CSV table of C-alpha atoms in Angstrom, one decimal:
chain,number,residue,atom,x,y,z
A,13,UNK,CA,-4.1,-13.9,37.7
A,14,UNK,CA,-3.9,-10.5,35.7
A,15,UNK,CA,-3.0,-10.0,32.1
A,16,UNK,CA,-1.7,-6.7,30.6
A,17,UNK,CA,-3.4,-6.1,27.5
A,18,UNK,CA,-2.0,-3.6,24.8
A,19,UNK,CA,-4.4,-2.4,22.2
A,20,UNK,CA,-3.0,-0.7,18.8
A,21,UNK,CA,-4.1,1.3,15.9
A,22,UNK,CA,-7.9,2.0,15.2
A,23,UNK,CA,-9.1,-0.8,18.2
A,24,UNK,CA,-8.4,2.2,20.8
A,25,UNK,CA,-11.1,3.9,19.1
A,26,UNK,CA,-13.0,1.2,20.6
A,27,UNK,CA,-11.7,0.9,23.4
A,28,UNK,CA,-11.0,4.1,24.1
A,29,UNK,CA,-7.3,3.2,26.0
A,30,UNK,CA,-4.3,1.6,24.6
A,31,UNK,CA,-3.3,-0.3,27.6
A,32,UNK,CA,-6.1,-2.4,30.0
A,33,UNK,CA,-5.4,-4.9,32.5
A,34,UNK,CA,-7.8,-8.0,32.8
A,35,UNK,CA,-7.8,-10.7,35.6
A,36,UNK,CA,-9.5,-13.5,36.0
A,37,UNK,CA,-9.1,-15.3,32.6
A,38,UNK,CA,-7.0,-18.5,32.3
A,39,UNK,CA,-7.0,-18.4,28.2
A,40,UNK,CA,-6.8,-16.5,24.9
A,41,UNK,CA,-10.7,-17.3,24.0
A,42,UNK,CA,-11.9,-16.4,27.5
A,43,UNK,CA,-9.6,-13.0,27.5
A,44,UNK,CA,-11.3,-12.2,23.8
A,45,UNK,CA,-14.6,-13.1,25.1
A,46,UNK,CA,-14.3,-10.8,28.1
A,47,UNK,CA,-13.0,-8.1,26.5
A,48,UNK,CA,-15.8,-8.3,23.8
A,49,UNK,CA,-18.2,-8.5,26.6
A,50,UNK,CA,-16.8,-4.9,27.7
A,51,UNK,CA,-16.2,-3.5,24.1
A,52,UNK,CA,-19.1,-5.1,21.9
A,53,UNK,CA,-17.8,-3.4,19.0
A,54,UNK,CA,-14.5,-5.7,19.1
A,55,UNK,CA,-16.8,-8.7,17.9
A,56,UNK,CA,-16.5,-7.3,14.3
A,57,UNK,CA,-13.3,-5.7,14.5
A,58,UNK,CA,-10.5,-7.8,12.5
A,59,UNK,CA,-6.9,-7.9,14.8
A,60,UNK,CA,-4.1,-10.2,15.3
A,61,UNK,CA,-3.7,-11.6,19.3
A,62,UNK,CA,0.2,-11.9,20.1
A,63,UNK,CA,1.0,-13.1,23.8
A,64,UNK,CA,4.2,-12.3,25.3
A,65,UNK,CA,5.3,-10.9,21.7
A,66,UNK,CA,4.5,-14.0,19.7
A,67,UNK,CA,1.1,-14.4,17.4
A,68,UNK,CA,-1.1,-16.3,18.5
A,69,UNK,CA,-3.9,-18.4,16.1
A,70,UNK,CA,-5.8,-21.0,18.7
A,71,UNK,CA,-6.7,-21.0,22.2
A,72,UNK,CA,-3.5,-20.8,24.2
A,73,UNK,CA,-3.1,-19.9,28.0
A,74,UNK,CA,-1.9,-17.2,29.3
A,75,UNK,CA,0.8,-17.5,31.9
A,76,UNK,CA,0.1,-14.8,35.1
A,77,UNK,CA,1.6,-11.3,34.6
A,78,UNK,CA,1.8,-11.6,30.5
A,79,UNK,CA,0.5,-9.0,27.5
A,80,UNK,CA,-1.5,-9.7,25.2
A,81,UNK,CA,-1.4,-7.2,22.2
A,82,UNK,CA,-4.0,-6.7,19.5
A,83,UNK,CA,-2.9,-5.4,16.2
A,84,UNK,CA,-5.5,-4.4,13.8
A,85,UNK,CA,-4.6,-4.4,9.8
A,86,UNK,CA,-3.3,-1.0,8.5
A,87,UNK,CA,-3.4,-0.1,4.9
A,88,UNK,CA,-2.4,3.2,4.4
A,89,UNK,CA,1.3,4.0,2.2
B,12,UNK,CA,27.0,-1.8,-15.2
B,13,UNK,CA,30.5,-2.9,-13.1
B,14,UNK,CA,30.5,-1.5,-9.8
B,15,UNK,CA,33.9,0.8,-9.8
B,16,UNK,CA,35.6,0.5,-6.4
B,17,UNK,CA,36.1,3.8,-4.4
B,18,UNK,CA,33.6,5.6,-5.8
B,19,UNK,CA,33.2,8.6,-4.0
B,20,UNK,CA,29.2,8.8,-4.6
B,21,UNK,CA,29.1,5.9,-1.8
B,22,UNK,CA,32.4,6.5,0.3
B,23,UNK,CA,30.4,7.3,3.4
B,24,UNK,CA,29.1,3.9,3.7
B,25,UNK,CA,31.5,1.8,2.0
B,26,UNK,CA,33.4,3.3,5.0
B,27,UNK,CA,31.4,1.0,6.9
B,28,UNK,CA,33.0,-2.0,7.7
B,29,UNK,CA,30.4,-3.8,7.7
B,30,UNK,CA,29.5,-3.2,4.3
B,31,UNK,CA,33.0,-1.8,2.6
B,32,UNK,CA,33.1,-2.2,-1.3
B,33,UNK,CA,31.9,-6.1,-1.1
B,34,UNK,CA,28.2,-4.5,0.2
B,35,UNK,CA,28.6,-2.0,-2.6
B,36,UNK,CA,28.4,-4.6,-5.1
B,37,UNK,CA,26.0,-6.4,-3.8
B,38,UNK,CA,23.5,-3.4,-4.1
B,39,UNK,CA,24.9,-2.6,-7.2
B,40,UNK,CA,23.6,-6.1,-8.0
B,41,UNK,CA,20.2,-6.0,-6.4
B,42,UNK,CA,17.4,-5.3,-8.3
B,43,UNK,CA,14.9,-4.4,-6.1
B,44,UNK,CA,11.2,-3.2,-6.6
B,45,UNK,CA,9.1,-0.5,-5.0
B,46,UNK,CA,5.4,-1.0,-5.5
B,47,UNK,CA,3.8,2.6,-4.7
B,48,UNK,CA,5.5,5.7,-5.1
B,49,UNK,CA,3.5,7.5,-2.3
B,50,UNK,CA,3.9,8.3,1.2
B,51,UNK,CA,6.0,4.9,1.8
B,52,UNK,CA,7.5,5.1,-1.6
B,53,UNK,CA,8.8,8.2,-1.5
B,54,UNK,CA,11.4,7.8,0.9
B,55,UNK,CA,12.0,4.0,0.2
B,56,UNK,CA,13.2,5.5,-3.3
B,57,UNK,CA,15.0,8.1,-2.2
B,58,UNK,CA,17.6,6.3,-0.1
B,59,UNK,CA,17.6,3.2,-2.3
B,60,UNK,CA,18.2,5.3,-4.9
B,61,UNK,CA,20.9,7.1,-2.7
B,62,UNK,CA,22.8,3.8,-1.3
B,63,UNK,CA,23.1,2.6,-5.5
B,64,UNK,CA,20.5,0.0,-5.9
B,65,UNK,CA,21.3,-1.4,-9.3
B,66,UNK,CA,18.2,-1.7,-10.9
B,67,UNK,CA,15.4,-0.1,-8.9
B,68,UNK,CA,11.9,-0.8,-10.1
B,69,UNK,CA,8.9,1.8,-9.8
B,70,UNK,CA,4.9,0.9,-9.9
B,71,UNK,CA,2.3,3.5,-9.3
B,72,UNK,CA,-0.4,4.3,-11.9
B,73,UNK,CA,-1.6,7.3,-9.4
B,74,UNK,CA,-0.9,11.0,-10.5
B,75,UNK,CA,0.8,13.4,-8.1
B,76,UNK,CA,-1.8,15.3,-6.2
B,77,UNK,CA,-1.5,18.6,-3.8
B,78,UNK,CA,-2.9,16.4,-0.9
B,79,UNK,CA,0.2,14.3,-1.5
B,80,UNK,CA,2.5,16.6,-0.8
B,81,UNK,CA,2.9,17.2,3.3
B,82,UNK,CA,4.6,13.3,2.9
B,83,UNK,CA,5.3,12.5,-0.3
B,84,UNK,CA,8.4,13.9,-0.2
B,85,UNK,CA,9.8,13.1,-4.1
B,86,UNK,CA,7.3,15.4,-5.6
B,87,UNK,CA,7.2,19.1,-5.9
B,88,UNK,CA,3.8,21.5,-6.0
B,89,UNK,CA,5.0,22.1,-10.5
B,90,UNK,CA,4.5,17.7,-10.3
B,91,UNK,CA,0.5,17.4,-9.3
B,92,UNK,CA,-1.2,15.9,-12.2
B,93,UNK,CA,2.0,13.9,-13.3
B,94,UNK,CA,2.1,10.3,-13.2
B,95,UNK,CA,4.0,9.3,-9.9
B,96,UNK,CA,5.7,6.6,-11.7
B,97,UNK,CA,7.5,8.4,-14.6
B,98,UNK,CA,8.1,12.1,-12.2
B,99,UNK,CA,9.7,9.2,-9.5
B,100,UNK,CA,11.9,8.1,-12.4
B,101,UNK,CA,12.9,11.4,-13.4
B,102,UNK,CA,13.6,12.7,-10.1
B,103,UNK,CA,15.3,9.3,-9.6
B,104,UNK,CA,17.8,9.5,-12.3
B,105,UNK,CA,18.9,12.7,-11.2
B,106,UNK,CA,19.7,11.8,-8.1
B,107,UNK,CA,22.1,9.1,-9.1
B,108,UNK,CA,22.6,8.2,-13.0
B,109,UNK,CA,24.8,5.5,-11.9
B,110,UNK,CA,22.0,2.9,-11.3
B,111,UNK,CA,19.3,1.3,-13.8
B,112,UNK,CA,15.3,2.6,-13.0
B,113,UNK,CA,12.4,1.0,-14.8
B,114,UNK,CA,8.7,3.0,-14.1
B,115,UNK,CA,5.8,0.8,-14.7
B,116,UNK,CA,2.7,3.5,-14.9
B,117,UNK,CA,0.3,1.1,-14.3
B,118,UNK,CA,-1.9,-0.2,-11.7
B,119,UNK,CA,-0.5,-3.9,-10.3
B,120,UNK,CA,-3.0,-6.1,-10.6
B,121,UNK,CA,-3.6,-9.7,-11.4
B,122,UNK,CA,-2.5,-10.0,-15.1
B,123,UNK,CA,0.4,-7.8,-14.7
B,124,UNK,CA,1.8,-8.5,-11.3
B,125,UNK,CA,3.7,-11.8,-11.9
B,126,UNK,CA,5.4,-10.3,-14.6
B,127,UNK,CA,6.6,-7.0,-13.2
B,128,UNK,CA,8.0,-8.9,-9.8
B,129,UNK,CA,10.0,-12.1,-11.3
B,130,UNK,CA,12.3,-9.5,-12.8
B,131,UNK,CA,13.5,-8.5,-9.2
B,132,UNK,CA,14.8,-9.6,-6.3
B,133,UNK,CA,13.5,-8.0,-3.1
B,134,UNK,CA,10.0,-6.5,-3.6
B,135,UNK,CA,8.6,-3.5,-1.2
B,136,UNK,CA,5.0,-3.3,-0.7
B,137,UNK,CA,4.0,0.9,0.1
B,138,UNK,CA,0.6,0.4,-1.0
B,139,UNK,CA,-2.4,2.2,0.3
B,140,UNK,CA,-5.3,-0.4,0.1
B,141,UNK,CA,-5.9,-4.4,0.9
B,142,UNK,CA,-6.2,-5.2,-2.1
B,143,UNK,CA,-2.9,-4.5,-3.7
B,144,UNK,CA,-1.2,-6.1,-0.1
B,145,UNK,CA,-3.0,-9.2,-0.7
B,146,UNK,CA,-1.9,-9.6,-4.1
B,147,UNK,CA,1.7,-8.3,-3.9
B,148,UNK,CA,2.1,-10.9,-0.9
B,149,UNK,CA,0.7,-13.7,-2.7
B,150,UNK,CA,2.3,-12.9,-5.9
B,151,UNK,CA,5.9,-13.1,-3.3
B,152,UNK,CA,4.7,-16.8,-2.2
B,153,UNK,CA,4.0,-17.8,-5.3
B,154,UNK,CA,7.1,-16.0,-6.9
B,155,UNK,CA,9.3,-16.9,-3.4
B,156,UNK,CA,10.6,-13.3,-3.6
B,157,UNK,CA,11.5,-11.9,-0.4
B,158,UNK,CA,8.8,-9.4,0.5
B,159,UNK,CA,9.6,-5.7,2.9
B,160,UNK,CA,6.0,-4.8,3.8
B,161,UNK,CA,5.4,-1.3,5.2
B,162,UNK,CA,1.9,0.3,6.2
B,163,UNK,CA,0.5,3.0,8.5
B,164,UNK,CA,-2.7,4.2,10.0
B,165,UNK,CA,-2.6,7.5,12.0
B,166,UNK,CA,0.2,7.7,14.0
B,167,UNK,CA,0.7,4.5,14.2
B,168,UNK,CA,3.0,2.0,11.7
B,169,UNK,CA,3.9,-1.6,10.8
B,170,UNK,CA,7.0,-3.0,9.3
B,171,UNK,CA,8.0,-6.6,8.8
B,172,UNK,CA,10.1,-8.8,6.0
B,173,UNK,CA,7.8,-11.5,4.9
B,174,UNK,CA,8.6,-14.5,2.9
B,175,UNK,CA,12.5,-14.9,3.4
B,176,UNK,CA,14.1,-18.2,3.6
B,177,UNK,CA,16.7,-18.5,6.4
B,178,UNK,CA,18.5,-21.7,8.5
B,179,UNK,CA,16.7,-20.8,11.5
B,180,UNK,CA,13.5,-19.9,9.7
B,181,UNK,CA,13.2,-23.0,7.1
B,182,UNK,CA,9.3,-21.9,6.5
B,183,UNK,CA,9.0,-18.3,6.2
B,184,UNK,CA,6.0,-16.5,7.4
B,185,UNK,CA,3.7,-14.0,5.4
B,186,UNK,CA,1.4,-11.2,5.3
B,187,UNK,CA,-1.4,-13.8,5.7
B,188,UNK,CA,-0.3,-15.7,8.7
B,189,UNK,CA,-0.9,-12.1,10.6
B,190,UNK,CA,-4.2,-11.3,8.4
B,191,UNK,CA,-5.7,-14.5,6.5
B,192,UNK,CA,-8.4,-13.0,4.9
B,193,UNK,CA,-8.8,-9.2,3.5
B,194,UNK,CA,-11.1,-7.2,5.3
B,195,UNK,CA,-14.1,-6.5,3.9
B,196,UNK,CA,-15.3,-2.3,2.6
B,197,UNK,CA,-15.6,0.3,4.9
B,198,UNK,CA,-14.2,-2.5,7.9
B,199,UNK,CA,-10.7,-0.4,8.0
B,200,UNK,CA,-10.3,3.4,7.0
B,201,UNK,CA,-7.7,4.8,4.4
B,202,UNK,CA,-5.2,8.0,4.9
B,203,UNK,CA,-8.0,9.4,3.4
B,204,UNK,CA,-10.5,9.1,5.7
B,205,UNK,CA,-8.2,8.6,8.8
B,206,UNK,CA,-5.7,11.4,8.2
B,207,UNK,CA,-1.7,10.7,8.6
B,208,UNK,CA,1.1,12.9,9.9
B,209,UNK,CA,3.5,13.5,7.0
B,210,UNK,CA,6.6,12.2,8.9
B,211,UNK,CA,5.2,9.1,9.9
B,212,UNK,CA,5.4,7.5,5.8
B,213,UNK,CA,9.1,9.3,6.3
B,214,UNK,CA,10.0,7.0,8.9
B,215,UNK,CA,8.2,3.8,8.5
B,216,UNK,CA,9.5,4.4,4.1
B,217,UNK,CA,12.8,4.7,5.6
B,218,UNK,CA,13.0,1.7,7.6
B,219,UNK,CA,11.7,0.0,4.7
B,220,UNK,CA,14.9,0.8,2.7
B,221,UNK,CA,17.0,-0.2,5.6
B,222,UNK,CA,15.8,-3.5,5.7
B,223,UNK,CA,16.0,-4.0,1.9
B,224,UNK,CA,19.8,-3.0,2.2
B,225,UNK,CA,20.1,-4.9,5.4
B,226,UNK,CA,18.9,-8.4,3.3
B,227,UNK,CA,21.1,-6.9,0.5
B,228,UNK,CA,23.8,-7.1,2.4
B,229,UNK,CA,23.7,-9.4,4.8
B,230,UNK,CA,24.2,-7.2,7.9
B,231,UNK,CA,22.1,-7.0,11.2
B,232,UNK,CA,19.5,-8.6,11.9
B,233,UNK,CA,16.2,-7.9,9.1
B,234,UNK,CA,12.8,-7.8,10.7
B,235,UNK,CA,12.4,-12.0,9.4
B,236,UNK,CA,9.1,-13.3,11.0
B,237,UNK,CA,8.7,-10.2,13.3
B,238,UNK,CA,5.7,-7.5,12.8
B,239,UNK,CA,7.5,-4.2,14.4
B,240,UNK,CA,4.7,-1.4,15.5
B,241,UNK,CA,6.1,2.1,15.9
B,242,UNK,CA,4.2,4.8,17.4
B,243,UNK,CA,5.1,8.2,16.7
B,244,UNK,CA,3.4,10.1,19.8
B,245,UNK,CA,5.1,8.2,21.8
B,246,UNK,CA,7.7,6.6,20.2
B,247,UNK,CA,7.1,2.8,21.4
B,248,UNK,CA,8.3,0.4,19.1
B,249,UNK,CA,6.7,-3.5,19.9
B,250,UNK,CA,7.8,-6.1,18.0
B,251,UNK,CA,6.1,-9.9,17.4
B,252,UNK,CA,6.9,-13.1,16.2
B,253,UNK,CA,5.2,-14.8,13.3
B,254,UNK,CA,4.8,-18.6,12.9
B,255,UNK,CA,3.9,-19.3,9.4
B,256,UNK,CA,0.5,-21.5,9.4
B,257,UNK,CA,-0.3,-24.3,8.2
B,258,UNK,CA,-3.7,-23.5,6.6
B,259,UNK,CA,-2.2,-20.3,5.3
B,260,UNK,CA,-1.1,-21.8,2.3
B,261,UNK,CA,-4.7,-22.8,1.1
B,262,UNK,CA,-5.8,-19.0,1.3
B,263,UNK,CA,-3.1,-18.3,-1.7
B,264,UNK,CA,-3.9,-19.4,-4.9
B,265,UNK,CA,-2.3,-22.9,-5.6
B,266,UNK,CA,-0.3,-21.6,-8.8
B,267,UNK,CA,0.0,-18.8,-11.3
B,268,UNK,CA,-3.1,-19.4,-13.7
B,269,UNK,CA,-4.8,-19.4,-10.4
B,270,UNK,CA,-3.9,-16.2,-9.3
B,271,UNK,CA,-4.3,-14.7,-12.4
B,272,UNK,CA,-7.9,-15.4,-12.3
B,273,UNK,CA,-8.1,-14.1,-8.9
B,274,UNK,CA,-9.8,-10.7,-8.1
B,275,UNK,CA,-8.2,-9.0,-5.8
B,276,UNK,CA,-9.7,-5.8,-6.4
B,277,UNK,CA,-13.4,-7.6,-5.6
B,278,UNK,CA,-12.0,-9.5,-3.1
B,279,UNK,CA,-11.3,-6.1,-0.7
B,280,UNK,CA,-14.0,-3.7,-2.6
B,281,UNK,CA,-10.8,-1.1,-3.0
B,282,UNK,CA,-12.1,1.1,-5.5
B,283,UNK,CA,-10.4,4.9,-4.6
B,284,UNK,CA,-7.4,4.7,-6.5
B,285,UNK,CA,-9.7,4.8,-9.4
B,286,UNK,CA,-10.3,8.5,-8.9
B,287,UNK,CA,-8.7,12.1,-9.2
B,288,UNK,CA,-9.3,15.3,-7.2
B,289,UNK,CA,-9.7,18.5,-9.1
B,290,UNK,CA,-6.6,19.6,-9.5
B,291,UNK,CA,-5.8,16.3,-11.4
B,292,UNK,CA,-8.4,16.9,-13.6
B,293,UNK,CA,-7.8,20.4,-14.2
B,294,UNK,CA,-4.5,19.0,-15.6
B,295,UNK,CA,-6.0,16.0,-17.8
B,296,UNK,CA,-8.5,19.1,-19.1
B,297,UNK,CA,-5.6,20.8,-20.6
B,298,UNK,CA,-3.6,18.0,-21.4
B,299,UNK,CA,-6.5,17.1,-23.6
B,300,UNK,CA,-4.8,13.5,-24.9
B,301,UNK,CA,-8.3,12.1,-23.0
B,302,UNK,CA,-11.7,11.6,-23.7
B,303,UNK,CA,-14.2,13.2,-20.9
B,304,UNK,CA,-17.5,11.4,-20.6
B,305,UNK,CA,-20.5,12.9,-18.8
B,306,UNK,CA,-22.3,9.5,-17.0
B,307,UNK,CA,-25.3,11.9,-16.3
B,308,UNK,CA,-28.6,11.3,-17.7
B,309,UNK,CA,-28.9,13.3,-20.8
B,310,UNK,CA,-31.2,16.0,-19.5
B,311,UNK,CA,-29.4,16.7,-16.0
B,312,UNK,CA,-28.0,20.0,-14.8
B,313,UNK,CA,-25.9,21.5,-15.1
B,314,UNK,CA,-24.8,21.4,-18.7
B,315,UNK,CA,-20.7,21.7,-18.8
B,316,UNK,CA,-19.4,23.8,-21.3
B,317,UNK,CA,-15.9,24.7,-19.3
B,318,UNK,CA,-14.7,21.5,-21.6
B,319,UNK,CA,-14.9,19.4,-24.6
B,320,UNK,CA,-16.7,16.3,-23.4
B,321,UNK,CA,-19.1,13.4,-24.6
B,322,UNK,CA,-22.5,11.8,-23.0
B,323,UNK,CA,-23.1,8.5,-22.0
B,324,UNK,CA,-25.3,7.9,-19.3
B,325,UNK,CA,-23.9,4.8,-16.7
B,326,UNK,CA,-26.4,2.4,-18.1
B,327,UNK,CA,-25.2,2.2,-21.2
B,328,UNK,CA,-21.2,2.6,-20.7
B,329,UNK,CA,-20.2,-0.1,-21.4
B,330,UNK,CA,-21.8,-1.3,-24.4
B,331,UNK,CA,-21.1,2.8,-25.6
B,332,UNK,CA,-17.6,3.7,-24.6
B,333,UNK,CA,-15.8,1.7,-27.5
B,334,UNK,CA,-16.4,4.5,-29.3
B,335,UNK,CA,-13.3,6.1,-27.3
B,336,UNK,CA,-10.3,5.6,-29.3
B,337,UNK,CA,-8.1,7.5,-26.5
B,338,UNK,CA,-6.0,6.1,-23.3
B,339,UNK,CA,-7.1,7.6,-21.3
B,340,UNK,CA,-10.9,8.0,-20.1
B,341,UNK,CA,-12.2,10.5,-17.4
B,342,UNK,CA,-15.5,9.9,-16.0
B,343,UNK,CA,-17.4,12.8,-14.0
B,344,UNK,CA,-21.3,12.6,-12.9
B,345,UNK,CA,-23.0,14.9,-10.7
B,346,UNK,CA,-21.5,13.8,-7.3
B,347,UNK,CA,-18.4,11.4,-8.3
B,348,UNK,CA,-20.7,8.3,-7.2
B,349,UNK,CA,-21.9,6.6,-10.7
B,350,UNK,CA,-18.9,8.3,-12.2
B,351,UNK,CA,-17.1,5.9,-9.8
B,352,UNK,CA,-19.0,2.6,-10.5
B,353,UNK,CA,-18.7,3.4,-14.2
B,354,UNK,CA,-14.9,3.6,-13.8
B,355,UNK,CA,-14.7,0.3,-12.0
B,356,UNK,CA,-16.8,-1.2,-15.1
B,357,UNK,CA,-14.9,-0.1,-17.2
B,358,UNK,CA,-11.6,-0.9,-15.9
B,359,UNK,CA,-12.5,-4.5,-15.2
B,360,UNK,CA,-13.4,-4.5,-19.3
B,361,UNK,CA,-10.1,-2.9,-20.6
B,362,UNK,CA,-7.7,-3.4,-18.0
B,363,UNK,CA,-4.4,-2.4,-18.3
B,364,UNK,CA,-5.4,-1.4,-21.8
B,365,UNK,CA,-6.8,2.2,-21.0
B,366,UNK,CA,-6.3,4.3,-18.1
B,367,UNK,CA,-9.8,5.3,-16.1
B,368,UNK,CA,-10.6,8.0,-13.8
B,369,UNK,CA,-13.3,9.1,-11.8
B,370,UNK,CA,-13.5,13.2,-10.6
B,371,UNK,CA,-14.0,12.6,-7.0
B,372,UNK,CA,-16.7,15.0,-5.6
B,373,UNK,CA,-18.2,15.1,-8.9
B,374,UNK,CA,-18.9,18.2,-11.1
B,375,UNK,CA,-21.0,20.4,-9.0
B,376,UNK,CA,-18.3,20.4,-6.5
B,377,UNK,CA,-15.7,20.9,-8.9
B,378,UNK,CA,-17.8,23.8,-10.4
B,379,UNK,CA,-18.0,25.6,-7.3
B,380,UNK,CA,-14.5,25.4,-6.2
B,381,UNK,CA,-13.8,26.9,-10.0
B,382,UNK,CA,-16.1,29.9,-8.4
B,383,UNK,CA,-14.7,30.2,-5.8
């Protein structure tokens, strides 16, 4: 079980890469939670999840071999 | 004013089949709005402007400054200190006299937004703080004007068309089914702090025209529902879905007296468009149609005597600044902090009323880069 995780905008400052892979998590909330364990810093952080290109609000699970993206808010014009 | 087939102002894209003289008229038609005539805005104008929107609305209550220049590609180096919204509308008209542009020098907020966007059709949101982007979007739900939203963060930007009814898409999605709540101060950076590449606005501005003529017109397919990222390092573009929410409706204010009431600029502690960098307030100096006011306390120095100016300390501003009979008010302190608070005071007292500024960096650095 291994998700592809895409990270965008000020998040890689963070994390430090734009792309991770994870494995071993069967949902949204336990990839978040894993990732958060890793990056503390994500806890506060405000982002979008979309799975296999479509936003994501509740728990959902993740099918093997998808990507999970997390968009931050950008406000500059 | 009718649209005249043939004209040879658009022949190279009424060659298109796809749009041909019926699309002319339809953009002829259009009246579409541009909120922020900056990075985004620029652009967005340009090539609206170009393709012969027929009424092309302008807000920004900003003044051109050099640090706008490497993107904002309407304004020359002669324009800093000008308001962006009347230069844009100069520069505008020039560029094609065919077509009808209105400049609202003013900052959007929740008296005057509701106003300013029912006259329109399509609104596009090039905004550089929350605050506006919550507000323009829930002034679009409430209004149920079709919204192109645009923003950008490094090298990195969004674009998406929010709020547009189609068959396949009964319940349209908005800027709040990606980000329900504003983020709170200091939680995201502005260009400011983060720095931006000048092209990026270019291209992300541009897109944003494209889609506005692509809903126009009713060619391709518009970016309904669907967040598009682009990276300009490495030019990925990822795209996502948006399912409009069910609770997302109960985060916008249930009707128009509602939203009036609302603070937006509270609500996502935006405060910077409030201020001017020295150049800017060189030009208000000589201008001199504004009243300065020193927000020191009466004995600190140094004592200013470069320009006319009068003294109310920040404590007492706002009971003592009605004795300004002028439009507009600039504020300067020693660092560009209280003179900042005091402009947020007074603002929220006069509103649209008076125009207030704020030197950023405050006098002493002002009177060193004089020196220097």
């Amino acid at each position: 079980m291994q998700v592809k995780v895409l990270i965008f905008g000020q998040l890689t400052d963070i994390t430090g890469l734009s792309e991770l892979l994870v494995t071993d998590v069967s949902t949204s909330n336990e990839l978040i939670e894993s990732l958060t364990g890793k990056y503390p810093e994500l806890a506060t952080a405000k982002y979008v999840v979309a799975l296999d290109k479509k936003v994501i609000s509740q728990e959902t699970q993740l099918p093997d071999n998808s990507t999970v993206a997390l968009l931050p808010p950008f406000s500059g014009g | 004013m009718a649209y005249k087939q043939g004209n040879p102002r658009y022949q190279r894209q009424t060659a298109l089949k796809e749009l041909g003289d019926q699309g002319q008229e339809k953009l002829q038609d259009a009246k579409v709005l541009v909120i922020g005539a900056g990075g985004l805005g620029s652009p967005a104008l340009q090539y609206l402007a170009g393709a012969g929107i027929g009424t092309l609305g302008i807000v920004d209550h900003d003044l051109v400054s050099l640090s706008n220049l490497h993107r904002q590609t309407l304004y020359s180096a002669d324009d800093t200190g000008l308001s962006k919204a009347l230069r844009a509308q100069e520069i505008l008209a020039a560029l094609n006299p065919e077509i009808d542009i209105i400049s609202y020098n003013e900052m959007l907020n929740s008296s005057n937004a509701l106003n300013i966007i029912s006259g329109f059709g399509i609104i596009l949101d090039g905004t550089d703080n929350f605050a506006s982007r919550y507000l323009i979007n829930d002034a679009c739900v409430l209004l149920n004007k079709p919204l192109v939203y645009g923003a950008i963060s490094r090298f990195e930007g969004q674009i998406a068309v929010f709020n547009q009814l189609t068959n396949d898409t009964p319940v349209p999605a908005n800027y709040r089914d990606l980000f329900p709540d504003p983020p709170g101060e200091g939680e995201i950076l502005n260009c400011e702090e983060a720095g931006v590449l000048g092209t990026l606005p270019g291209i992300i501005g541009t897109m944003m025209a494209n889609e506005a003529i692509k809903l126009i017109t009713g060619i391709g397919k518009p970016l309904i529902n669907t967040l598009m990222t682009y990276n300009s390092l490495n030019n990925l573009m990822y795209e996502m879905e948006i399912q409009a929410a069910e609770h997302t409706r109960s985060l916008i204010p249930a009707d128009q007296t509602e939203f009036r009431n609302t603070d937006y600029e509270w609500l996502c502690s935006s405060r910077s468009e409030l201020e001017v960098d020295r150049v800017s307030f060189d030009r208000l100096i000589n201008d001199k149609s504004a009243t300065f006011i020193d927000v020191r306390e009466p004995d600190e120095m140094p004592f200013i005597t470069e320009f006319d100016h009068i003294k109310i300390p920040l404590g007492e501003i706002l009971e003592n600044a009605a004795v300004v009979d002028t439009e507009t008010i600039v504020l300067f302190c020693q660092s560009g902090i209280r003179s900042l608070t005091a402009a947020g005071a007074l603002t929220e007292k006069y509103g649209n009323s008076k125009k207030v500024y704020s030197l950023r960096g405050g006098i002493l650095n002002w009177k060193n880069l004089k020196r220097s």
